[in-house]
mmCIF file of C-alpha atoms in Angstrom:
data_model
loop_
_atom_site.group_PDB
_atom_site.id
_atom_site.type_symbol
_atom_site.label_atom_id
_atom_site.label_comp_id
_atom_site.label_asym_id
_atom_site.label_seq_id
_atom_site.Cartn_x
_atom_site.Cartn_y
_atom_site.Cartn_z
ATOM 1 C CA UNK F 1 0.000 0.000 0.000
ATOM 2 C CA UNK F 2 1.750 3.058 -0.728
ATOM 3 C CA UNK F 3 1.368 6.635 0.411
ATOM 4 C CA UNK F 4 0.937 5.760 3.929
ATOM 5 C CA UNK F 5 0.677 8.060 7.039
ATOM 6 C CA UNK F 6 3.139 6.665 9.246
ATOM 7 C CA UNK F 7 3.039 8.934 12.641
ATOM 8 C CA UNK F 8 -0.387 10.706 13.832
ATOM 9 C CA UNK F 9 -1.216 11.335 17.481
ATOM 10 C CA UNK F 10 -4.834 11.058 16.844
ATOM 11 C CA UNK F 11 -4.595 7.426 15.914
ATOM 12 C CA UNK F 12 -4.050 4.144 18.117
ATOM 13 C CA UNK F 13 -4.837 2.363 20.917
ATOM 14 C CA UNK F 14 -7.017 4.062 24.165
ATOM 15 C CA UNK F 15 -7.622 7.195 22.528
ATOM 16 C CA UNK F 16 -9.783 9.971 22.550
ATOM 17 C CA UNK F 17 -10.603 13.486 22.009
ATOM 18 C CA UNK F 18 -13.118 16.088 22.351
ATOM 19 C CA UNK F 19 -15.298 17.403 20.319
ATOM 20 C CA UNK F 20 -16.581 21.008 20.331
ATOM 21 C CA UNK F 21 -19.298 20.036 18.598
ATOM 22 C CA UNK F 22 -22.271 21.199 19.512
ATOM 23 C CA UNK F 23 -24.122 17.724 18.376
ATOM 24 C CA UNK F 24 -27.510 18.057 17.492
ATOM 25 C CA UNK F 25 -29.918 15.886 19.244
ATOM 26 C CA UNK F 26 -33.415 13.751 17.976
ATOM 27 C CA UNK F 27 -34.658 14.790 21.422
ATOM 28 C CA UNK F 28 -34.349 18.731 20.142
ATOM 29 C CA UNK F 29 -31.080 19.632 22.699
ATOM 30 C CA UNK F 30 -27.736 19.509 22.130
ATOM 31 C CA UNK F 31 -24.493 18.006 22.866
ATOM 32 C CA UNK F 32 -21.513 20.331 23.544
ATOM 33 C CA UNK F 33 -18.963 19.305 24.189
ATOM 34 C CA UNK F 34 -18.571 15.388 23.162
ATOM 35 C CA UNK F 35 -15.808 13.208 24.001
ATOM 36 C CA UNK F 36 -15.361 10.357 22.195
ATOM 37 C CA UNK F 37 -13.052 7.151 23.156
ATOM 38 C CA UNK F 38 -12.423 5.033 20.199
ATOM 39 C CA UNK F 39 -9.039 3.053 19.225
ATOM 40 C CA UNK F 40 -8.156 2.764 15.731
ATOM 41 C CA UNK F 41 -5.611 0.001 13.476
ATOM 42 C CA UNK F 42 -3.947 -0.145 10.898
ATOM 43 C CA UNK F 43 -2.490 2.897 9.110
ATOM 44 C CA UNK F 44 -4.737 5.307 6.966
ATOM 45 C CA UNK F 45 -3.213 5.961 3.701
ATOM 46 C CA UNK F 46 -2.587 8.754 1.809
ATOM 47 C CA UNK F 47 -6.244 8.868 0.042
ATOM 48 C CA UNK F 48 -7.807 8.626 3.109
ATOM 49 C CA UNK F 49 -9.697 5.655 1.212
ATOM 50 C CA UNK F 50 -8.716 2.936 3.211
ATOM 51 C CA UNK F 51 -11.089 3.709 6.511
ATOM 52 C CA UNK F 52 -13.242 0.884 7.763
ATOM 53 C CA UNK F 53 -16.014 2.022 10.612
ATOM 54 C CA UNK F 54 -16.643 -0.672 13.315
ATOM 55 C CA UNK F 55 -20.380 -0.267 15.182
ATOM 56 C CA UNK F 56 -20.266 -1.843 18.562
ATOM 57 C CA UNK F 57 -23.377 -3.662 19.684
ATOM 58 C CA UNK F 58 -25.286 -2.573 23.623
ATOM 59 C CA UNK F 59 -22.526 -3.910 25.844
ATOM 60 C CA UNK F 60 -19.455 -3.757 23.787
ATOM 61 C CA UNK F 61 -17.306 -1.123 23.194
ATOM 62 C CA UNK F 62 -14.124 0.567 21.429
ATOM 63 C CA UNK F 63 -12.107 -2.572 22.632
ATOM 64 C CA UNK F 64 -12.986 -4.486 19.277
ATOM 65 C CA UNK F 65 -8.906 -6.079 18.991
ATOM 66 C CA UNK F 66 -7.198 -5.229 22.036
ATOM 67 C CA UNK F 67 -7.252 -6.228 25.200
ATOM 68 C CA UNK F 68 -10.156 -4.694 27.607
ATOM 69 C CA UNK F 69 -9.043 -2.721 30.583
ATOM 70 C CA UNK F 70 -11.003 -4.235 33.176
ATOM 71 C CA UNK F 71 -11.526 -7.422 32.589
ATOM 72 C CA UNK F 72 -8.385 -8.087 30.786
ATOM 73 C CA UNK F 73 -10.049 -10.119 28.242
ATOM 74 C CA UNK F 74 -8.931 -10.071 24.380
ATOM 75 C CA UNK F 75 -11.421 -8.246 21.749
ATOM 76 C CA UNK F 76 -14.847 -8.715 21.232
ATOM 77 C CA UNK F 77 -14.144 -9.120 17.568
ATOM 78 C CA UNK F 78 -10.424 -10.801 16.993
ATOM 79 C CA UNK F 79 -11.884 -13.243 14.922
ATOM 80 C CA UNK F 80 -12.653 -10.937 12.194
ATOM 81 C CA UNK F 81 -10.430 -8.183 12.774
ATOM 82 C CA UNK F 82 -6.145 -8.222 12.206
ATOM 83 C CA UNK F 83 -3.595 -8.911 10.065
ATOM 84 C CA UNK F 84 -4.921 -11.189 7.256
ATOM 85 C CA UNK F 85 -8.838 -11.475 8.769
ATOM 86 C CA UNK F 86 -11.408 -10.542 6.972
ATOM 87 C CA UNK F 87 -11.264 -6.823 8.637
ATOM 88 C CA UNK F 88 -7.685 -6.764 7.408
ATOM 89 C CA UNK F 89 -5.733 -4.376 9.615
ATOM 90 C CA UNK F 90 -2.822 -4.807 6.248
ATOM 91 C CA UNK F 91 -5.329 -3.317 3.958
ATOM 92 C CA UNK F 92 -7.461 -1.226 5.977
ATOM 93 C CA UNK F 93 -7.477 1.051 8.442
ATOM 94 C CA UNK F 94 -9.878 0.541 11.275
ATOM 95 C CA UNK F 95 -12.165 2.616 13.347
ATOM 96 C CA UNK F 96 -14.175 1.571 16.336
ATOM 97 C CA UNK F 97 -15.732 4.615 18.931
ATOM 98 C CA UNK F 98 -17.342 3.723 21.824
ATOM 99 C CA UNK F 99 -21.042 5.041 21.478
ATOM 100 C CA UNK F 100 -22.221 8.548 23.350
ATOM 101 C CA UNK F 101 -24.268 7.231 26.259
ATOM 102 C CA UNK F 102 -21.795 4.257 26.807
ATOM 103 C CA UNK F 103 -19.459 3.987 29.796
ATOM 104 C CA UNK F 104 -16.246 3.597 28.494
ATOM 105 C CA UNK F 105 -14.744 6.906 27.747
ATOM 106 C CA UNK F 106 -17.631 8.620 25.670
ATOM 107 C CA UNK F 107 -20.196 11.222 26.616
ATOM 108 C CA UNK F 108 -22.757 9.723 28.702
ATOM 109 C CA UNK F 109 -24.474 9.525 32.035
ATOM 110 C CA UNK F 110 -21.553 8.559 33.988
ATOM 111 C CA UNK F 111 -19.159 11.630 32.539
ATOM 112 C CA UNK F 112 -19.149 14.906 33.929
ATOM 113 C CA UNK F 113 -21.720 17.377 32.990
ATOM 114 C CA UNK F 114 -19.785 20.249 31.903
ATOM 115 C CA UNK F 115 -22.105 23.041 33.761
ATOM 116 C CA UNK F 116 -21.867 21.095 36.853
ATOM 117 C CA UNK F 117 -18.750 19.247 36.944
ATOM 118 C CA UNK F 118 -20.626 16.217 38.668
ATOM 119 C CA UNK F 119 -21.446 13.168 36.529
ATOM 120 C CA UNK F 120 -24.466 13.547 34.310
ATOM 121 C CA UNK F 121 -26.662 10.990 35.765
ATOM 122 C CA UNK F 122 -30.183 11.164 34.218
ATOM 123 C CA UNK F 123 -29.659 14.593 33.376
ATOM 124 C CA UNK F 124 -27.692 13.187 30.123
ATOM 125 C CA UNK F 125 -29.931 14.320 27.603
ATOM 126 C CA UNK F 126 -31.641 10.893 25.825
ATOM 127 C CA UNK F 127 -30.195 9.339 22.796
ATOM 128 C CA UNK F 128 -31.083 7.756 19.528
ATOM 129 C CA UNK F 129 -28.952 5.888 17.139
ATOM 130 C CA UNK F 130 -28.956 8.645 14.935
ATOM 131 C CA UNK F 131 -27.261 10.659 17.529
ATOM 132 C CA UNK F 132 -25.020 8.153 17.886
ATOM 133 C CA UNK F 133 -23.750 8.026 14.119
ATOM 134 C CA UNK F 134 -23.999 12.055 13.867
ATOM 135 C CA UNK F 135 -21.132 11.751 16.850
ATOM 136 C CA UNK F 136 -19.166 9.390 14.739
ATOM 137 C CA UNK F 137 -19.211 11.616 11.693
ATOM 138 C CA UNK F 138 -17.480 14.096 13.864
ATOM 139 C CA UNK F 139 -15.053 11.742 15.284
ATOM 140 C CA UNK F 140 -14.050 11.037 10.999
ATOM 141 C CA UNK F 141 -14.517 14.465 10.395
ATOM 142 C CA UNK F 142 -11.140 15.178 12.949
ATOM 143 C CA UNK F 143 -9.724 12.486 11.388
ATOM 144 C CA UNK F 144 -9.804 14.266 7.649
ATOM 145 C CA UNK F 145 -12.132 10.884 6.361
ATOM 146 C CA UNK F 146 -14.843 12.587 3.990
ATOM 147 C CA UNK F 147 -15.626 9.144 2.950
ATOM 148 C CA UNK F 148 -15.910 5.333 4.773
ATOM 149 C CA UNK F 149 -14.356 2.121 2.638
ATOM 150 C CA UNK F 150 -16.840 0.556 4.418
ATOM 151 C CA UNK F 151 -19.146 0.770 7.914
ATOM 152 C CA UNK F 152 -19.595 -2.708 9.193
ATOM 153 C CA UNK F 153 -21.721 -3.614 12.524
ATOM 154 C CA UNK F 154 -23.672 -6.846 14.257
ATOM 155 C CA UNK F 155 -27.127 -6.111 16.283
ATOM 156 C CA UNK F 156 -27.185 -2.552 17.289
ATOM 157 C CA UNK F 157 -23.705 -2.168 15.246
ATOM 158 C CA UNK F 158 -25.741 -3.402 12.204
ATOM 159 C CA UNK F 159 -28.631 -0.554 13.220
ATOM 160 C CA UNK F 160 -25.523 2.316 13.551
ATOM 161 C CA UNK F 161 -24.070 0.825 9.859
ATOM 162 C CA UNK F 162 -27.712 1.376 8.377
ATOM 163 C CA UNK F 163 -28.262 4.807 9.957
ATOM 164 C CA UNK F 164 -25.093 5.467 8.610
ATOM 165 C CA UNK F 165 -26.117 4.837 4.730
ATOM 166 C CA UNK F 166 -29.421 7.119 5.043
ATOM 167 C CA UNK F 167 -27.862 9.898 6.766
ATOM 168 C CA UNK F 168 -24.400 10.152 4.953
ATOM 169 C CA UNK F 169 -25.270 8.080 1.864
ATOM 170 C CA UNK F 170 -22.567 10.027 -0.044
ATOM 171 C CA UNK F 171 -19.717 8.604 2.827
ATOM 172 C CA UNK F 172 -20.553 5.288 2.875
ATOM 173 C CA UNK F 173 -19.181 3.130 0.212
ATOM 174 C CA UNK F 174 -20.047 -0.883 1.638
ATOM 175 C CA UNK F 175 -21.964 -1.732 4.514
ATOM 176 C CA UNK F 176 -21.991 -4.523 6.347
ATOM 177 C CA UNK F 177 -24.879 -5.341 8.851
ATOM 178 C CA UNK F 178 -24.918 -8.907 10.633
ATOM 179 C CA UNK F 179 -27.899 -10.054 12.500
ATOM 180 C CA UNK F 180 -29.707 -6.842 12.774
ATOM 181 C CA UNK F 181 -33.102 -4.824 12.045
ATOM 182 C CA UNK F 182 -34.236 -1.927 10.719
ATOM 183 C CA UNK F 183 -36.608 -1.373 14.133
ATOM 184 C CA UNK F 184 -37.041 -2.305 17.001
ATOM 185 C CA UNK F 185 -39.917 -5.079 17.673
ATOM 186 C CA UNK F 186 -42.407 -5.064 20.490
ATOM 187 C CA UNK F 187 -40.804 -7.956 21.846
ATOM 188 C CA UNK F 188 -37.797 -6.553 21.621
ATOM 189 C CA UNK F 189 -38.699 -3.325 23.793
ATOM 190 C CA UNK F 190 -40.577 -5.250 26.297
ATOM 191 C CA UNK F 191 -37.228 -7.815 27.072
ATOM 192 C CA UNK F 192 -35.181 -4.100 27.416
ATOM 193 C CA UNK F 193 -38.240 -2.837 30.018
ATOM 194 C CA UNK F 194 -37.978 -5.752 31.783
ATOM 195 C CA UNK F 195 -34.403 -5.123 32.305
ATOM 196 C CA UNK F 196 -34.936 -1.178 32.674
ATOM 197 C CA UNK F 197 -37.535 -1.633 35.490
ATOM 198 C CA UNK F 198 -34.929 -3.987 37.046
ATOM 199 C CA UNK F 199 -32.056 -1.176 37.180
ATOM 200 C CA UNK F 200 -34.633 1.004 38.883
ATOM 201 C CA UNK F 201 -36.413 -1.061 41.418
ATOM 202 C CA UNK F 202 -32.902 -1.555 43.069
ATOM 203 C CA UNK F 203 -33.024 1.105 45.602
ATOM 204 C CA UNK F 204 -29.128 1.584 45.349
ATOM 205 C CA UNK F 205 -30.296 3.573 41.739
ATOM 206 C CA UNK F 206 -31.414 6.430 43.525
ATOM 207 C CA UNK F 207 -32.887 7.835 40.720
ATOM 208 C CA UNK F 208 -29.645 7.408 39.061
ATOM 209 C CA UNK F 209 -27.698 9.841 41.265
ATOM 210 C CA UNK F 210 -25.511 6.748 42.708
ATOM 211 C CA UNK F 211 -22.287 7.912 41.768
ATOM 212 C CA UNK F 212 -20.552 9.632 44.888
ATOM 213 C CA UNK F 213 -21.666 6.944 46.974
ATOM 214 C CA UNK F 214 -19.946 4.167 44.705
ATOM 215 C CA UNK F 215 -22.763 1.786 45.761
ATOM 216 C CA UNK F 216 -24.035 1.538 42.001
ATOM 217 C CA UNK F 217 -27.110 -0.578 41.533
ATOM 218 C CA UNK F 218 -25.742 -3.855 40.963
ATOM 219 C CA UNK F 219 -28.426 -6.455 41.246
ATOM 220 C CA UNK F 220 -30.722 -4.785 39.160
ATOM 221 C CA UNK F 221 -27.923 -4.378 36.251
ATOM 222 C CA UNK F 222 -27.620 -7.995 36.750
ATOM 223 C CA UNK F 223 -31.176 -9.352 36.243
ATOM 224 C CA UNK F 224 -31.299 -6.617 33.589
ATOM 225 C CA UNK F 225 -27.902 -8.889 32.028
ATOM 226 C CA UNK F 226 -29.180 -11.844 32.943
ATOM 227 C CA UNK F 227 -32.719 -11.513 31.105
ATOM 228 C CA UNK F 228 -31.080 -9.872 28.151
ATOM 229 C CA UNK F 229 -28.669 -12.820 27.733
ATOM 230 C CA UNK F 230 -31.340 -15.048 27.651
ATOM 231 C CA UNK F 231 -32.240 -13.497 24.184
ATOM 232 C CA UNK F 232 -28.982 -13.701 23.175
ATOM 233 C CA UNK F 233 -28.836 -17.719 23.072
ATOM 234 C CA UNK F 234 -31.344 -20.317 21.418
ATOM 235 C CA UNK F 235 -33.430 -22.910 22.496
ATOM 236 C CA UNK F 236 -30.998 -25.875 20.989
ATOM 237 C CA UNK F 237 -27.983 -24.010 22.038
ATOM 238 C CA UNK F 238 -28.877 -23.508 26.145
ATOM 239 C CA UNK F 239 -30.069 -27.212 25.399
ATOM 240 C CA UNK F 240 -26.844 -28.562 23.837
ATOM 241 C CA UNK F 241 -24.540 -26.609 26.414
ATOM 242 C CA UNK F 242 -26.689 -27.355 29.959
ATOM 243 C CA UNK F 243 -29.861 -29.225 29.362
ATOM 244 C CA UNK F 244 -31.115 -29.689 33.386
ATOM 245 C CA UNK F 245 -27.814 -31.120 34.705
ATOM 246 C CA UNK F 246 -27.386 -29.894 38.168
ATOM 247 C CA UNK F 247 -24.371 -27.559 39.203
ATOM 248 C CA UNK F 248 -21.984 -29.111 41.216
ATOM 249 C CA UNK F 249 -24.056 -31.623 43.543
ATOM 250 C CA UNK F 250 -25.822 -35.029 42.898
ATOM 251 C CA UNK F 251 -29.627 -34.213 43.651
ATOM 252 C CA UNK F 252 -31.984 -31.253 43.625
ATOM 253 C CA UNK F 253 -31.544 -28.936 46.988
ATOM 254 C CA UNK F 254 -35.239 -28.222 47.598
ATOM 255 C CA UNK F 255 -34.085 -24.606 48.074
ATOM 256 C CA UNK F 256 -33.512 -21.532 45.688
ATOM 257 C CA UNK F 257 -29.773 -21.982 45.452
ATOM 258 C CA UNK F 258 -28.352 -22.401 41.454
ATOM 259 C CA UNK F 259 -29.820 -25.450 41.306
ATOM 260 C CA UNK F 260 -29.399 -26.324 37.566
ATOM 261 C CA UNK F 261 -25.795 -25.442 35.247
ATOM 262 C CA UNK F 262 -28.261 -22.906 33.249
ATOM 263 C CA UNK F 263 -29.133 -21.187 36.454
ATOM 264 C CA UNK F 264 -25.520 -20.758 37.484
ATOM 265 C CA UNK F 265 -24.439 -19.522 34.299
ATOM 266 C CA UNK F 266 -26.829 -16.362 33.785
ATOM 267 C CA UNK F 267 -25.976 -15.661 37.857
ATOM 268 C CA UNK F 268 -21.996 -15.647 36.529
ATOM 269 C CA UNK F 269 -23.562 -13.442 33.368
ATOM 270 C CA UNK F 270 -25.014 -11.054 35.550
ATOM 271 C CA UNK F 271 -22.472 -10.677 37.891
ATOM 272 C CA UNK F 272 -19.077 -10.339 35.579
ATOM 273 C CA UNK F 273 -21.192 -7.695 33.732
ATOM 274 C CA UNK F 274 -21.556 -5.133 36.644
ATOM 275 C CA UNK F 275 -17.851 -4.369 36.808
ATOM 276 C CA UNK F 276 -17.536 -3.632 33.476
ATOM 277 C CA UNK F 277 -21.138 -1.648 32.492
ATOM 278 C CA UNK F 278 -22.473 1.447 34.145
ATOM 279 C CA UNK F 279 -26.523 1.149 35.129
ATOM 280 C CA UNK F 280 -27.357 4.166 33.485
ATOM 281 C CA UNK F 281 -25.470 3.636 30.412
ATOM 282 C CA UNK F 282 -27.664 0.937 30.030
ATOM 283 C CA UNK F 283 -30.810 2.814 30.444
ATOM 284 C CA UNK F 284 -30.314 5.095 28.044
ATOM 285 C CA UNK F 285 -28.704 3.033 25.173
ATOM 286 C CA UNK F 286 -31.756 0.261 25.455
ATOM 287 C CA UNK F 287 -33.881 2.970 24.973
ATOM 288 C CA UNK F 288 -32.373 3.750 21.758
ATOM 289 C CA UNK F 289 -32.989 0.757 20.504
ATOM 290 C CA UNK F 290 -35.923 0.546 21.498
ATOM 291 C CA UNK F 291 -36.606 4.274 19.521
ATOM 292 C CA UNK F 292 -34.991 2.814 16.681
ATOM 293 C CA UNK F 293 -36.904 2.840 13.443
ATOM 294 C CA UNK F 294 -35.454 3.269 10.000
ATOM 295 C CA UNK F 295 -38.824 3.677 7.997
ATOM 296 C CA UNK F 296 -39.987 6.271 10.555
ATOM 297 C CA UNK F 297 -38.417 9.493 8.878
ATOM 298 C CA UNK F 298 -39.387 8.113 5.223
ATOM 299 C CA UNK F 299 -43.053 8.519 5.543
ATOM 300 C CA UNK F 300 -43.239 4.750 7.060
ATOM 301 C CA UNK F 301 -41.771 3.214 3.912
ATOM 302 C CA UNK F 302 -38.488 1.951 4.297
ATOM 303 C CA UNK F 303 -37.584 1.421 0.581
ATOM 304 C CA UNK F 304 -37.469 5.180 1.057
ATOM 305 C CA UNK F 305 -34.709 5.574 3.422
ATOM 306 C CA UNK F 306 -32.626 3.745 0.423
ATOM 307 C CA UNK F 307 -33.889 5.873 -2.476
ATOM 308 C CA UNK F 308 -30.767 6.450 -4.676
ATOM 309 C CA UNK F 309 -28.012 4.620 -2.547
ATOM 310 C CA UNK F 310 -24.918 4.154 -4.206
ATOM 311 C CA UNK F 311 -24.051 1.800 -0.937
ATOM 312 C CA UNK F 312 -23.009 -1.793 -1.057
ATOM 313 C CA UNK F 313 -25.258 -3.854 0.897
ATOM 314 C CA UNK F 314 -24.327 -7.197 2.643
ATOM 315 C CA UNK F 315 -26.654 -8.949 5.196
ATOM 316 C CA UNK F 316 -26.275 -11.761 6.909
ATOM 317 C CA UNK F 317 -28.320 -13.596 9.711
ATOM 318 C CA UNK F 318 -28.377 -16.368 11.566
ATOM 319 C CA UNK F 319 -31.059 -19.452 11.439
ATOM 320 C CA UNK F 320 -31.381 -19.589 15.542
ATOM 321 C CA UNK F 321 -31.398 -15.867 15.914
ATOM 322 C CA UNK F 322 -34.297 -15.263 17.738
ATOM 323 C CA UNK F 323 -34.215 -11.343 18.639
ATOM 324 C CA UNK F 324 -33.500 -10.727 15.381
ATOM 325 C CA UNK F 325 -34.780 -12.931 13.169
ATOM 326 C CA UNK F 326 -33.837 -13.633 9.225
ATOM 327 C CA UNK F 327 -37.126 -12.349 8.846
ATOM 328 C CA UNK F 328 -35.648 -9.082 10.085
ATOM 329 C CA UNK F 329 -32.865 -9.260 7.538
ATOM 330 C CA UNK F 330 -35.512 -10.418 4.337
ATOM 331 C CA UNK F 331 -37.683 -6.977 5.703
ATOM 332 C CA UNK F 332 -34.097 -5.257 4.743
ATOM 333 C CA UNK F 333 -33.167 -6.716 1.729
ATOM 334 C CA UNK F 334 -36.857 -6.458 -0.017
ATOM 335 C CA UNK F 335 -36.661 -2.207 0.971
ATOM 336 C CA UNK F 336 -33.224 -2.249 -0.654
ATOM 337 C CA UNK F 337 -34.240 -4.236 -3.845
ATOM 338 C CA UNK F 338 -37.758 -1.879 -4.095
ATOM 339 C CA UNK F 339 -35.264 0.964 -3.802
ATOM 340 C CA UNK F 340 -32.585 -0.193 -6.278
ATOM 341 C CA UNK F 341 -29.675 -0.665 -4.380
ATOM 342 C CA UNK F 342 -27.279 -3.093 -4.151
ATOM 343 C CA UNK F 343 -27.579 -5.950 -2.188
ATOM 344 C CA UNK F 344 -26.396 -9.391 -1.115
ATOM 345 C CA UNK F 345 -28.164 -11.429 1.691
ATOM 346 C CA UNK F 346 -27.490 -14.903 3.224
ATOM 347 C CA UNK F 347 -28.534 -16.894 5.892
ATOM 348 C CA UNK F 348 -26.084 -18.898 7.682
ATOM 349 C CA UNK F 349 -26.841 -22.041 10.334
ATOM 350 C CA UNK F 350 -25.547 -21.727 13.531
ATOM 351 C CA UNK F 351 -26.410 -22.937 17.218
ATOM 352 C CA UNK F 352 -25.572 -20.277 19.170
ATOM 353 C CA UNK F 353 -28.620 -17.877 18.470
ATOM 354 C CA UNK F 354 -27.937 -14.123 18.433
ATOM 355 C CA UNK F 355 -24.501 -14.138 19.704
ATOM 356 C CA UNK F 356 -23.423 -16.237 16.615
ATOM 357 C CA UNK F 357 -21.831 -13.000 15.355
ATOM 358 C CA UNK F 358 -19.314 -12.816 18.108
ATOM 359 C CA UNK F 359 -18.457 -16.346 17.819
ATOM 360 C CA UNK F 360 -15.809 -17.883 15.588
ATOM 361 C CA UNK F 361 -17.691 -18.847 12.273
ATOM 362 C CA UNK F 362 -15.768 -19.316 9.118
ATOM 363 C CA UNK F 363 -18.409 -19.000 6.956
ATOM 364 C CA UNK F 364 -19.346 -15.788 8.206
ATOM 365 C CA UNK F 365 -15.974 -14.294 7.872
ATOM 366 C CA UNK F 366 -15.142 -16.261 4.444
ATOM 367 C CA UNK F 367 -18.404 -14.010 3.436
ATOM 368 C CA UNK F 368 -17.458 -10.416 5.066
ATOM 369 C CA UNK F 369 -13.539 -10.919 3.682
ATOM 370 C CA UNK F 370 -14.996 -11.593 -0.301
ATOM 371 C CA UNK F 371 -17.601 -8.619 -0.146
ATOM 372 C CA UNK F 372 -14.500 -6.229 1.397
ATOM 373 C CA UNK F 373 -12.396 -7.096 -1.218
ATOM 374 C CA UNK F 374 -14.943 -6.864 -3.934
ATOM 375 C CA UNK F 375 -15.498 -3.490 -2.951
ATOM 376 C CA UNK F 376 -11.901 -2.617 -3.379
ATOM 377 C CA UNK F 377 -11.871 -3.654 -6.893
ATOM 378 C CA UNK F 378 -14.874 -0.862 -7.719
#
């Protein structure tokens, strides 16, 4: 690759920076300042046509191929992304923010409000995807990218990587969204409220103003994990991984101990997720999922949101994906063919339910690496 920018403060591993902005908000506010945390690989090159986005699903982060800082775990994502993967940090060069109302270095409820200098709480002004993609424009808008190789995201990734092709069509050369939807289901929202009402029936929430005490609500974040994980998974894969084989003992307790493997794995879920995932953060990025609807702001139609794309479309979805269905995906495809864009689609078979994205599939990635590199050839 030649032409490449070898030395540039603004690009590696554990950054971030803030953003004048202001950032205009669906709610009808504003965001001003922003910070954003993101970590980037691979080198940019002279063309600044080499940038891939990365869209991190509800509880991951900017962490996508490095090693998380509290729970010293490897990427989400090092399956797909690195030297010779299908996200090839040789060829491209790789963004991934951590979303505004996250927890991890980003504007959100747990930063400090500016005007007060005292965390934001649930004064943080509420969020929508769109917000969410209008602060990463900024973020490549520092960075001197006027225009994306490609914007690729999985569940509420895939939801940032479509919002990104209706708002900056003209920026957005290939998108990639993997097991995704263009809304927000009724079933969807009520699994999030059950996990909401959770977070705020622990009386450590306080409303959300739990901060200076450092006594966050912890069991409530971790039935909120624990039912959310459950809609993760599928039916044959809890099956095929626990069944009803008891944890650790011989016969049934009588008692309300973890009982059953299954039982003692969402309890683990729940609590490993509370030291790495603020309560409020989770609040107020459910609920922009939940507000999350791609046809609303085309007159209901969402073959309209895709009028005149140049974009590359891929989809993919997974057979045992029950929070978002293939049906999801087809709903996608058919608004992209009415609106005479380019698309590819494919279904893949899998065990492991929703969080068959994260998980190492060859397939999958055999799929992502041939659309990238088609879309290099154009």
């Amino acid at each position: 690759m030649s032409g490449i920018i070898n030395e540039d403060a603004r690009f590696g591993l554990d950054k971030s920076v803030r953003l004048l902005g202001p950032l205009p908000l669906d709610s009808g506010g504003a965001l001003s300042p922003v910070d954003i945390a993101y970590e980037t690989y691979g080198q940019l090159n002279a063309q600044a046509s080499n940038a891939v986005l990365i869209c991190h699903a509800l509880t991951m982060d900017q962490y996508v191929a490095s090693t998380h800082p509290l729970t010293g775990k490897g990427g989400w994502w090092t399956d797909m992304v690195g030297p010779g993967k299908p996200i090839d940090t040789d060829r491209h060069f790789i963004i991934c923010a951590n979303v505004i109302g996250s927890c991890m270095g980003s504007s959100g409820p747990a930063t400090l409000n500016p005007a007060t200098e005292k965390p934001w709480g649930m004064d943080f002004p509420v969020l929508t995807i769109a917000d969410m993609v209008r602060a990463q424009a900024l973020l490549l808008d520092h960075f001197g990218i006027e225009r994306l190789h490609a914007v690729i995201g999985g569940s509420m990734g895939g939801m940032q990587a479509l919002n990104w092709t209706t708002l900056y069509p003209e920026r957005v050369g290939s998108a990639v969204i993997i097991a995704s939807a263009a809304r927000h289901s009724a079933q969807n929202i009520a699994f999030h409220e059950v996990g909401r009402q959770a977070i705020m029936a622990d009386p450590r929430w306080r409303g959300g103003s739990y901060y200076a005490d450092e006594d966050p609500p912890s069991s409530g974040l971790a039935v909120a994990r624990m039912a959310a994980h459950i809609t993760y998974l599928s039916e044959a894969g809890l099956t095929e991984k626990f069944g009803r084989r008891l944890q650790d003992r011989d016969s049934k307790t009588f008692g309300f101990d973890a009982d059953f493997q299954v039982e003692s794995y969402l309890r683990h879920q729940g609590i490993s997720f509370v030291d790495r995932f603020d309560a409020n953060s989770y609040l107020y990025i459910t609920r922009a999922m939940d507000y999350f609807d791609l046809a609303e702001a085309h007159g209901g139609t969402l073959a309209h949101a895709f009028q005149g794309s140049k974009t590359r479309f891929c989809l993919i979805s997974f057979d045992t994906d029950w929070l978002y269905p293939t049906s999801e995906s087809r709903t996608i495809v058919h608004a992209l063919n009415a609106a005479g864009a380019a698309a590819s689609f494919v279904e893949l078979s899998s065990a492991f339910g929703h969080d068959s994205f994260l998980l190492e599939n060859p397939e999958m990635n055999r799929i992502v690496d041939g659309f990238l590199k088609a879309g290099e050839n154009i």
